[in-house]
Amino acid sequence: MCVILLSFVVAILTAISMSAIATNGEVKGGGCYYLISRSLGPEFGGSIGLIFYVANTVNASMNCVGLAEAAAFILKGYGWRLIDGDINDVRIYAFAVCLLLQCIIFIGTQFENKTQILLLVSLILAIATNVVGTFLPPSTYQAERGITGYSWATTYANLLPDFRNGQTFITVFGVYFPAMTGIMAGASMSGDLKDPSTSIPRGTILAIVITTCIYALAMVLTTVTVVRDATGVSLPQFSSVTGRFIPPKCAATFTCPYGLANDYQVMLLQGAFTPLVIMGIFASTLSSASGCLIGAPRVFQALCGDGIYPYLKFFSKGHGSHNEPYRAYVLTFIIASVMIFIGDLNVISIIITNFFLAAFAITNFACFDATQANSPGFRPGFRFYNKWLSLFDSVLCISIMFVLSWVTALITFGIFVLLFIYIRTNKSDINWGSSTQANSYRNALMGLLKLSQIEEHVKNYRPQLLVLTGNPSARQDLVDFAYGISKGQNLMICGHVVPYPPSVAATACIKKLNVDFTQWLNEHRIKAFYCAVANRSLRSGVQSLLQTVGLGKMQPNILLMGFKMACLNKCLSDMDELKDYIGVIRDAFESNMSLCIFRNKNDGFDQSVNLQSPDDYLFLQLPDLMLSDSKSSLSDDFSRGEPHKAKRPTTPTNTSKLFSRASKPSENFSHVFPMAQLPVQFSTNSRNPSTSSGPFMKDPSLKRQKR
């Protein structure tokens, strides 16, 4: 009974967690995989989805082997055998059953659903026959094999556990628990349900309650009507004084051939009508096996269809109006057939129990994690769940895995970790709004709030840089130098003053630049932020950056800028530039910030001259927001007056020397502060930028080699 109750607790808590996830929005095909991947992300979903698929496939083979064992035992009783009447016969029978079920499934799920109804009726009749048989007085043949009818003496003799032949509570649990793994069957066919958000919770929980009651009833009926040991030639003996059962002599050596602990066909012997009981045994295993052979390929089809495993894309193709995964059916049949040839029910059950427990543990953790993140997007319609119960069940599943077989548990987790690393390393741009993202935001927010309450100490000083890079791609040396200081362990912000007056169009331009340059930093593996402001005046723009950049204690304390090389030639004739430059330095000191000015010999850091050449008219431009039909050259000095108009070529020319360090500065060499920019196309009303990022970001030859 404890085995049944423990399995019930694991299954019902998992069903509750699954119901909470399933009622949080639309549920498509994929069952357990779909629920976990949309909740925890593709890494968790893809890893456990593949394990869950294999578990269901192996479960199908286990049910086929279970049916084959029953068939071989029954036929052996009539003296009929194929090879040896033992494991080889079991393998042949199991393979034939698996092949038959696969043929039925290939006909179509509609036909298979009708078959399931027939199996359900057979199963109900078998259960009823067995219950009726317990009330009938046992015949001599039945009594010699341990059946006593309802008896207090029998009940008392069977009340306490009596594990034999190396069996323990955990090993018995490992054999029984696969009977409870069908709770995912409804979720696995979520794509075929009319209203999965309602059907999955109701159907799953009701199925668990009903099946647990049936299992408990069968256990109680056999406990009170069948003794553990019987000889098969003499009637059970009871004490005339105490009325207690007296075990036969063979019980001491565990050699009795009959009885509840020795004969696996007790219910067949006890039933009122034996053929109906046999039919029920076959119906139970056939129903479970067919459910796995249908559900597993659909989970695998959904997994392959999401592109998480690119090499498995072949199996995502469906056929017909119901999108039948015929290719996945064939693969599932092959795997199940291979597992069938193990032939040992106990070995197979340990494998799939660990796999299913891993799937249950991740499902429960997904519910806990989504609830713990407090994301506004997690509002399940199913309210009868608790995050701490989900966490408890997750820990319980993992604990049972290791107690059941620590070697198999380690192998299971090893497979999970390898798949997790593979998906994280090779996944495409998949964004399903997982709770992992919600937790990242929550942890960052809580960390900033906690940090703001801590008084700074000199031992914890960190250089936090505001780097006046302008266009980071045009000043890569300056970006590299700054990143050499931060190394991803300190705050680094690339500041950019876009030479536009504040306007709706400028705001739209800056939003697009934020996206483009954030992507550029990620592609070059630079752990930094990009921040842009729109201002005609360089000094005013830098003042805005000094005042607004940062959040809480995460604020720059060092201003890093390049040496203004152009001043050596131009400042005597244009004092405005020198005033702006000196003004930025003074503003940094007045903001109580450290200042770092980095000089790169006589070349400076601006590579604008290498991004365009007067000979080929390759211009990288910012749009002139004041003039709807004009464009500005990258090499123009945007800090003074209006940008010059420049003719933009229709086709880019040679860009092989784009980042050539050997190129000499031309007369139009742009210094550090006039901010070069990616081209952004605007419509004629100068309001709405298009999504095009221009040839600079699209041309692969312009991309710098990653670190």
GROMACS .gro file of C-alpha atoms in nm, residues 300-609:
model
  310
  300PHE     CA    1   0.930   1.383  -3.097
  301GLN     CA    2   0.764   1.550  -3.396
  302ALA     CA    3   0.705   1.870  -3.197
  303LEU     CA    4   1.062   1.858  -3.067
  304CYS     CA    5   1.207   1.824  -3.417
  305GLY     CA    6   0.970   2.086  -3.558
  306ASP     CA    7   1.107   2.356  -3.325
  307GLY     CA    8   1.452   2.319  -3.478
  308ILE     CA    9   1.629   2.258  -3.147
  309TYR     CA   10   1.803   1.957  -3.300
  310PRO     CA   11   1.867   2.060  -3.662
  311TYR     CA   12   1.980   1.713  -3.768
  312LEU     CA   13   1.645   1.568  -3.661
  313LYS     CA   14   1.437   1.807  -3.871
  314PHE     CA   15   1.357   1.517  -4.102
  315PHE     CA   16   1.120   1.367  -3.843
  316SER     CA   17   0.912   1.684  -3.803
  317LYS     CA   18   0.719   1.636  -4.125
  318GLY     CA   19   0.358   1.526  -4.081
  319HIS     CA   20   0.116   1.372  -4.328
  320GLY     CA   21  -0.254   1.406  -4.386
  321SER     CA   22  -0.513   1.632  -4.230
  322HIS     CA   23  -0.415   1.520  -3.879
  323ASN     CA   24  -0.042   1.581  -3.939
  324GLU     CA   25   0.042   1.218  -3.864
  325PRO     CA   26   0.415   1.174  -3.781
  326TYR     CA   27   0.474   0.862  -3.989
  327ARG     CA   28   0.850   0.908  -3.991
  328ALA     CA   29   0.857   0.936  -3.613
  329TYR     CA   30   0.631   0.628  -3.595
  330VAL     CA   31   0.893   0.422  -3.779
  331LEU     CA   32   1.176   0.545  -3.556
  332THR     CA   33   0.972   0.474  -3.243
  333PHE     CA   34   0.894   0.122  -3.363
  334ILE     CA   35   1.263   0.053  -3.426
  335ILE     CA   36   1.369   0.174  -3.080
  336ALA     CA   37   1.088  -0.019  -2.911
  337SER     CA   38   1.183  -0.336  -3.099
  338VAL     CA   39   1.545  -0.306  -2.987
  339MET     CA   40   1.437  -0.267  -2.624
  340ILE     CA   41   1.201  -0.563  -2.655
  341PHE     CA   42   1.494  -0.795  -2.717
  342ILE     CA   43   1.621  -0.723  -2.367
  343GLY     CA   44   1.328  -0.939  -2.264
  344ASP     CA   45   1.366  -0.871  -1.889
  345LEU     CA   46   1.074  -0.673  -1.749
  346ASN     CA   47   1.257  -0.571  -1.431
  347VAL     CA   48   1.557  -0.426  -1.618
  348ILE     CA   49   1.335  -0.229  -1.855
  349SER     CA   50   1.119  -0.096  -1.572
  350ILE     CA   51   1.420   0.048  -1.385
  351ILE     CA   52   1.533   0.237  -1.698
  352ILE     CA   53   1.199   0.396  -1.778
  353THR     CA   54   1.121   0.469  -1.412
  354ASN     CA   55   1.433   0.687  -1.395
  355PHE     CA   56   1.351   0.858  -1.723
  356PHE     CA   57   0.993   0.931  -1.620
  357LEU     CA   58   1.100   1.052  -1.276
  358ALA     CA   59   1.342   1.292  -1.446
  359ALA     CA   60   1.058   1.424  -1.664
  360PHE     CA   61   0.831   1.458  -1.361
  361ALA     CA   62   1.104   1.637  -1.164
  362ILE     CA   63   1.160   1.894  -1.441
  363THR     CA   64   0.783   1.945  -1.485
  364ASN     CA   65   0.744   2.021  -1.115
  365PHE     CA   66   1.047   2.247  -1.117
  366ALA     CA   67   0.905   2.433  -1.418
  367CYS     CA   68   0.590   2.512  -1.222
  368PHE     CA   69   0.792   2.620  -0.918
  369ASP     CA   70   1.029   2.834  -1.124
  370ALA     CA   71   0.749   3.006  -1.316
  371THR     CA   72   0.566   3.085  -0.992
  372GLN     CA   73   0.880   3.197  -0.811
  373ALA     CA   74   0.965   3.440  -1.091
  374ASN     CA   75   0.642   3.635  -1.024
  375SER     CA   76   0.611   3.705  -1.393
  376PRO     CA   77   0.291   3.884  -1.501
  377GLY     CA   78   0.277   3.639  -1.790
  378PHE     CA   79   0.225   3.339  -1.562
  379ARG     CA   80  -0.143   3.343  -1.466
  380PRO     CA   81  -0.270   2.983  -1.488
  381GLY     CA   82  -0.641   2.919  -1.494
  382PHE     CA   83  -0.587   2.617  -1.268
  383ARG     CA   84  -0.557   2.769  -0.920
  384PHE     CA   85  -0.518   2.460  -0.705
  385TYR     CA   86  -0.139   2.446  -0.707
  386ASN     CA   87   0.139   2.549  -0.472
  387LYS     CA   88   0.496   2.625  -0.570
  388TRP     CA   89   0.640   2.463  -0.257
  389LEU     CA   90   0.453   2.139  -0.323
  390SER     CA   91   0.591   2.146  -0.676
  391LEU     CA   92   0.944   2.193  -0.542
  392PHE     CA   93   0.889   1.915  -0.287
  393ASP     CA   94   0.773   1.674  -0.557
  394SER     CA   95   1.069   1.767  -0.777
  395VAL     CA   96   1.314   1.688  -0.496
  396LEU     CA   97   1.118   1.370  -0.415
  397CYS     CA   98   1.145   1.247  -0.775
  398ILE     CA   99   1.520   1.309  -0.786
  399SER     CA  100   1.568   1.138  -0.449
  400ILE     CA  101   1.376   0.831  -0.564
  401MET     CA  102   1.585   0.818  -0.881
  402PHE     CA  103   1.909   0.789  -0.685
  403VAL     CA  104   1.768   0.551  -0.425
  404LEU     CA  105   1.622   0.331  -0.698
  405SER     CA  106   1.946   0.310  -0.898
  406TRP     CA  107   2.214   0.572  -0.850
  407VAL     CA  108   2.403   0.447  -1.155
  408THR     CA  109   2.100   0.485  -1.383
  409ALA     CA  110   2.023   0.822  -1.221
  410LEU     CA  111   2.374   0.950  -1.291
  411ILE     CA  112   2.351   0.828  -1.650
  412THR     CA  113   2.014   1.002  -1.689
  413PHE     CA  114   2.146   1.330  -1.553
  414GLY     CA  115   2.462   1.295  -1.759
  415ILE     CA  116   2.253   1.264  -2.075
  416PHE     CA  117   2.043   1.562  -1.965
  417VAL     CA  118   2.350   1.780  -1.903
  418LEU     CA  119   2.507   1.691  -2.238
  419LEU     CA  120   2.185   1.771  -2.424
  420PHE     CA  121   2.147   2.093  -2.222
  421ILE     CA  122   2.498   2.209  -2.315
  422TYR     CA  123   2.447   2.115  -2.680
  423ILE     CA  124   2.123   2.311  -2.708
  424ARG     CA  125   2.263   2.615  -2.524
  425THR     CA  126   2.568   2.615  -2.752
  426ASN     CA  127   2.395   2.550  -3.084
  427LYS     CA  128   2.041   2.681  -3.041
  428SER     CA  129   1.904   2.930  -3.289
  429ASP     CA  130   1.739   3.256  -3.189
  430ILE     CA  131   1.449   3.099  -3.000
  431ASN     CA  132   1.255   3.317  -2.761
  432TRP     CA  133   0.946   3.169  -2.600
  433GLY     CA  134   0.928   3.402  -2.301
  434SER     CA  135   1.052   3.145  -2.051
  435SER     CA  136   1.057   3.178  -1.675
  436THR     CA  137   1.436   3.175  -1.697
  437GLN     CA  138   1.416   3.519  -1.856
  438ALA     CA  139   1.170   3.635  -1.593
  439ASN     CA  140   1.404   3.512  -1.320
  440SER     CA  141   1.698   3.692  -1.479
  441TYR     CA  142   1.505   4.019  -1.466
  442ARG     CA  143   1.388   3.957  -1.111
  443ASN     CA  144   1.734   3.863  -0.987
  444ALA     CA  145   1.889   4.167  -1.154
  445LEU     CA  146   1.627   4.398  -1.002
  446MET     CA  147   1.661   4.247  -0.655
  447GLY     CA  148   2.038   4.265  -0.681
  448LEU     CA  149   2.035   4.633  -0.776
  449LEU     CA  150   1.794   4.717  -0.495
  450LYS     CA  151   2.004   4.527  -0.244
  451LEU     CA  152   2.324   4.686  -0.375
  452SER     CA  153   2.178   5.035  -0.340
  453GLN     CA  154   2.138   4.979   0.035
  454ILE     CA  155   2.501   4.877   0.087
  455GLU     CA  156   2.757   5.143   0.174
  456GLU     CA  157   3.053   5.141  -0.061
  457HIS     CA  158   3.394   5.032   0.067
  458VAL     CA  159   3.730   5.095  -0.091
  459LYS     CA  160   3.811   4.721  -0.091
  460ASN     CA  161   3.517   4.662  -0.323
  461TYR     CA  162   3.606   4.939  -0.565
  462ARG     CA  163   3.549   4.853  -0.929
  463PRO     CA  164   3.629   5.061  -1.236
  464GLN     CA  165   3.297   5.138  -1.407
  465LEU     CA  166   3.360   5.293  -1.744
  466LEU     CA  167   3.166   5.537  -1.957
  467VAL     CA  168   3.355   5.521  -2.287
  468LEU     CA  169   3.289   5.793  -2.544
  469THR     CA  170   3.316   5.560  -2.840
  470GLY     CA  171   3.059   5.716  -3.068
  471ASN     CA  172   3.001   5.445  -3.323
  472PRO     CA  173   3.171   5.144  -3.156
  473SER     CA  174   3.237   4.979  -3.491
  474ALA     CA  175   3.433   5.285  -3.608
  475ARG     CA  176   3.646   5.298  -3.293
  476GLN     CA  177   3.719   4.936  -3.222
  477ASP     CA  178   4.063   5.005  -3.075
  478LEU     CA  179   3.911   5.228  -2.810
  479VAL     CA  180   3.643   4.967  -2.737
  480ASP     CA  181   3.907   4.693  -2.711
  481PHE     CA  182   4.120   4.902  -2.476
  482ALA     CA  183   3.822   4.974  -2.250
  483TYR     CA  184   3.717   4.609  -2.252
  484GLY     CA  185   4.070   4.514  -2.154
  485ILE     CA  186   4.005   4.707  -1.833
  486SER     CA  187   3.653   4.583  -1.761
  487LYS     CA  188   3.702   4.223  -1.884
  488GLY     CA  189   3.330   4.164  -1.846
  489GLN     CA  190   3.367   4.185  -1.467
  490ASN     CA  191   3.301   4.559  -1.442
  491LEU     CA  192   3.046   4.796  -1.588
  492MET     CA  193   3.129   4.927  -1.935
  493ILE     CA  194   2.901   5.160  -2.130
  494CYS     CA  195   2.970   5.280  -2.483
  495GLY     CA  196   2.840   5.636  -2.499
  496HIS     CA  197   2.728   5.789  -2.827
  497VAL     CA  198   2.614   6.145  -2.893
  498VAL     CA  199   2.402   6.138  -3.208
  499PRO     CA  200   2.418   6.484  -3.371
  500TYR     CA  201   2.043   6.538  -3.399
  501PRO     CA  202   1.812   6.765  -3.208
  502PRO     CA  203   1.569   6.571  -2.985
  503SER     CA  204   1.265   6.470  -3.191
  504VAL     CA  205   1.037   6.177  -3.262
  505ALA     CA  206   1.246   6.079  -3.562
  506ALA     CA  207   1.569   6.100  -3.362
  507THR     CA  208   1.418   5.882  -3.090
  508ALA     CA  209   1.322   5.619  -3.348
  509CYS     CA  210   1.673   5.634  -3.490
  510ILE     CA  211   1.831   5.585  -3.146
  511LYS     CA  212   1.606   5.288  -3.069
  512LYS     CA  213   1.723   5.116  -3.382
  513LEU     CA  214   2.086   5.198  -3.308
  514ASN     CA  215   2.047   5.047  -2.963
  515VAL     CA  216   1.935   4.720  -3.120
  516ASP     CA  217   2.207   4.719  -3.386
  517PHE     CA  218   2.499   4.805  -3.161
  518THR     CA  219   2.387   4.574  -2.881
  519GLN     CA  220   2.393   4.297  -3.139
  520TRP     CA  221   2.734   4.417  -3.261
  521LEU     CA  222   2.877   4.401  -2.908
  522ASN     CA  223   2.734   4.051  -2.859
  523GLU     CA  224   2.876   3.929  -3.189
  524HIS     CA  225   3.220   4.053  -3.087
  525ARG     CA  226   3.182   3.899  -2.740
  526ILE     CA  227   3.220   4.232  -2.565
  527LYS     CA  228   3.027   4.243  -2.239
  528ALA     CA  229   2.919   4.604  -2.245
  529PHE     CA  230   2.615   4.827  -2.289
  530TYR     CA  231   2.544   5.082  -2.558
  531CYS     CA  232   2.377   5.412  -2.476
  532ALA     CA  233   2.298   5.693  -2.721
  533VAL     CA  234   2.153   6.042  -2.679
  534ALA     CA  235   2.043   6.289  -2.945
  535ASN     CA  236   2.195   6.636  -2.921
  536ARG     CA  237   2.342   6.883  -3.168
  537SER     CA  238   2.605   6.984  -2.917
  538LEU     CA  239   2.871   6.733  -2.827
  539ARG     CA  240   2.924   6.878  -2.481
  540SER     CA  241   2.552   6.890  -2.402
  541GLY     CA  242   2.517   6.531  -2.516
  542VAL     CA  243   2.803   6.415  -2.295
  543GLN     CA  244   2.652   6.609  -2.005
  544SER     CA  245   2.329   6.414  -2.058
  545LEU     CA  246   2.524   6.088  -2.051
  546LEU     CA  247   2.709   6.186  -1.734
  547GLN     CA  248   2.381   6.272  -1.561
  548THR     CA  249   2.160   5.983  -1.673
  549VAL     CA  250   2.371   5.676  -1.753
  550GLY     CA  251   2.362   5.404  -1.488
  551LEU     CA  252   2.116   5.270  -1.236
  552GLY     CA  253   2.160   5.272  -0.859
  553LYS     CA  254   2.515   5.178  -0.764
  554MET     CA  255   2.576   5.059  -1.119
  555GLN     CA  256   2.693   5.403  -1.236
  556PRO     CA  257   3.014   5.494  -1.419
  557ASN     CA  258   3.296   5.638  -1.211
  558ILE     CA  259   3.547   5.677  -1.494
  559LEU     CA  260   3.507   5.871  -1.818
  560LEU     CA  261   3.728   5.723  -2.089
  561MET     CA  262   3.780   5.925  -2.407
  562GLY     CA  263   4.025   5.947  -2.692
  563PHE     CA  264   4.275   6.223  -2.744
  564LYS     CA  265   4.145   6.484  -2.990
  565MET     CA  266   4.400   6.446  -3.265
  566ALA     CA  267   4.219   6.688  -3.497
  567CYS     CA  268   4.289   6.972  -3.254
  568LEU     CA  269   4.656   6.967  -3.353
  569ASN     CA  270   4.561   7.091  -3.697
  570LYS     CA  271   4.220   7.255  -3.663
  571CYS     CA  272   4.179   7.400  -3.316
  572LEU     CA  273   4.376   7.716  -3.392
  573SER     CA  274   4.126   7.800  -3.665
  574ASP     CA  275   3.819   7.664  -3.487
  575MET     CA  276   3.820   7.731  -3.113
  576ASP     CA  277   3.465   7.595  -3.070
  577GLU     CA  278   3.587   7.238  -3.098
  578LEU     CA  279   3.857   7.296  -2.839
  579LYS     CA  280   3.606   7.459  -2.604
  580ASP     CA  281   3.373   7.159  -2.635
  581TYR     CA  282   3.659   6.916  -2.573
  582ILE     CA  283   3.791   7.104  -2.270
  583GLY     CA  284   3.432   7.148  -2.149
  584VAL     CA  285   3.376   6.771  -2.153
  585ILE     CA  286   3.688   6.723  -1.941
  586ARG     CA  287   3.571   6.986  -1.694
  587ASP     CA  288   3.221   6.833  -1.679
  588ALA     CA  289   3.374   6.496  -1.591
  589PHE     CA  290   3.564   6.643  -1.297
  590GLU     CA  291   3.260   6.839  -1.182
  591SER     CA  292   3.062   6.512  -1.189
  592ASN     CA  293   3.318   6.370  -0.944
  593MET     CA  294   3.438   6.117  -1.201
  594SER     CA  295   3.785   5.999  -1.283
  595LEU     CA  296   3.908   6.084  -1.630
  596CYS     CA  297   4.115   5.878  -1.869
  597ILE     CA  298   4.234   6.018  -2.204
  598PHE     CA  299   4.388   5.760  -2.432
  599ARG     CA  300   4.611   5.864  -2.722
  600ASN     CA  301   4.693   5.633  -3.011
  601LYS     CA  302   5.008   5.797  -3.153
  602ASN     CA  303   4.913   6.021  -3.441
  603ASP     CA  304   4.643   5.801  -3.591
  604GLY     CA  305   4.374   5.836  -3.326
  605PHE     CA  306   4.101   5.578  -3.289
  606ASP     CA  307   3.850   5.683  -3.551
  607GLN     CA  308   3.858   5.436  -3.841
  608SER     CA  309   3.602   5.631  -4.043
  609VAL     CA  310   3.852   5.690  -4.317
   0.00000   0.00000   0.00000
